[in-house]
Short mmCIF file of C-alpha atoms in Angstrom, two decimals:
data_model
loop_
_atom_site.label_atom_id
_atom_site.label_comp_id
_atom_site.label_asym_id
_atom_site.label_seq_id
_atom_site.Cartn_x
_atom_site.Cartn_y
_atom_site.Cartn_z
CA MET A 18 -4.41 -13.54 22.82
CA LEU A 19 -6.03 -14.98 25.93
CA LEU A 20 -5.00 -12.23 28.34
CA ARG A 21 -2.97 -9.00 28.53
CA PHE A 22 -1.64 -7.86 31.92
CA PRO A 23 0.91 -5.74 33.52
CA GLY A 24 4.29 -7.38 34.04
CA GLN A 25 4.28 -5.77 37.60
CA LEU A 26 1.46 -8.15 38.64
CA CYS A 27 4.16 -11.08 38.46
CA SER A 28 5.76 -11.88 41.83
CA ASP A 29 9.12 -10.67 40.23
CA GLY A 30 7.87 -7.95 38.16
CA GLY A 31 8.18 -10.00 35.00
CA ARG A 32 11.86 -10.66 35.24
CA ALA A 33 11.59 -14.48 34.71
CA ILE A 34 9.27 -14.09 31.69
CA ASN A 35 11.64 -11.45 30.21
CA ILE A 36 14.60 -14.00 30.41
CA SER A 37 12.56 -16.99 29.62
CA GLU A 38 13.73 -18.50 33.06
CA ILE A 39 12.62 -22.10 33.88
CA GLY A 40 9.77 -21.86 36.37
CA TRP A 41 8.36 -18.57 34.98
CA PRO A 42 4.70 -19.69 35.25
CA GLU A 43 5.19 -19.71 39.25
CA THR A 44 5.63 -15.86 39.12
CA LEU A 45 2.13 -15.46 37.75
CA ARG A 46 -0.55 -14.08 40.01
CA GLY A 47 -4.31 -13.47 39.91
CA GLU A 48 -6.15 -14.07 36.64
CA ALA A 49 -2.83 -14.92 34.68
CA GLY A 50 -1.97 -17.71 37.20
CA GLU A 51 -5.41 -19.17 37.06
CA LEU A 52 -5.43 -19.06 33.40
CA TYR A 53 -1.94 -20.74 33.22
CA LEU A 54 -3.44 -23.49 35.58
CA ARG A 55 -6.53 -23.87 33.54
CA TRP A 56 -4.33 -24.25 30.37
CA GLU A 57 -2.12 -26.89 31.93
CA ARG A 58 -4.93 -29.01 33.21
CA ASP A 59 -7.23 -28.68 30.08
CA LEU A 60 -5.23 -27.75 26.86
CA LYS A 61 -1.66 -28.52 27.25
CA SER A 62 -2.15 -32.37 26.74
CA ARG A 63 -4.26 -31.70 23.81
CA GLY A 64 -1.25 -30.13 21.99
CA PHE A 65 -2.14 -26.49 22.44
CA PRO A 66 1.13 -24.45 23.35
CA LEU A 67 0.98 -21.58 25.39
CA GLY A 68 3.10 -18.52 24.40
CA VAL A 69 4.24 -15.50 26.55
CA ARG A 70 5.86 -12.25 25.59
CA PHE A 71 6.11 -8.65 26.50
CA PHE A 72 4.43 -5.95 24.50
CA ASP A 73 6.56 -3.04 25.45
CA PHE A 74 9.37 -1.84 27.91
CA PRO A 75 8.52 1.65 29.20
CA GLY A 76 11.48 3.18 30.70
CA ARG A 77 13.57 0.11 29.85
CA MET A 78 11.39 -2.05 32.29
CA PRO A 79 9.11 -4.80 31.45
CA GLY A 80 5.73 -3.54 30.69
CA ASP A 81 2.57 -5.39 29.49
CA VAL A 82 2.58 -9.22 29.17
CA GLY A 83 0.47 -11.28 26.85
CA LEU A 84 -0.51 -14.85 27.18
CA PHE A 85 -1.17 -16.52 23.86
CA LEU A 86 -2.87 -19.93 22.92
CA THR A 87 -1.27 -21.13 19.81
CA TRP A 88 -1.77 -24.35 17.60
CA GLY A 89 0.35 -25.80 14.77
CA ARG A 90 3.99 -25.25 14.63
#
């Protein structure tokens, strides 16, 4: 795991991540957005996929999000 952060930090509160909407990375703000851009610039072309998922849904709303660097398939 590279980073864990509250979904509320996303510009849409995490909705796009939750439904795997195309363009979800554009909703990332702050450290999460910077980390995504660094992954895209330095690691994506080297074959390191980036995963994203929610850890919890307090009150049935998206909670904390994790960004994960993975390798292999």
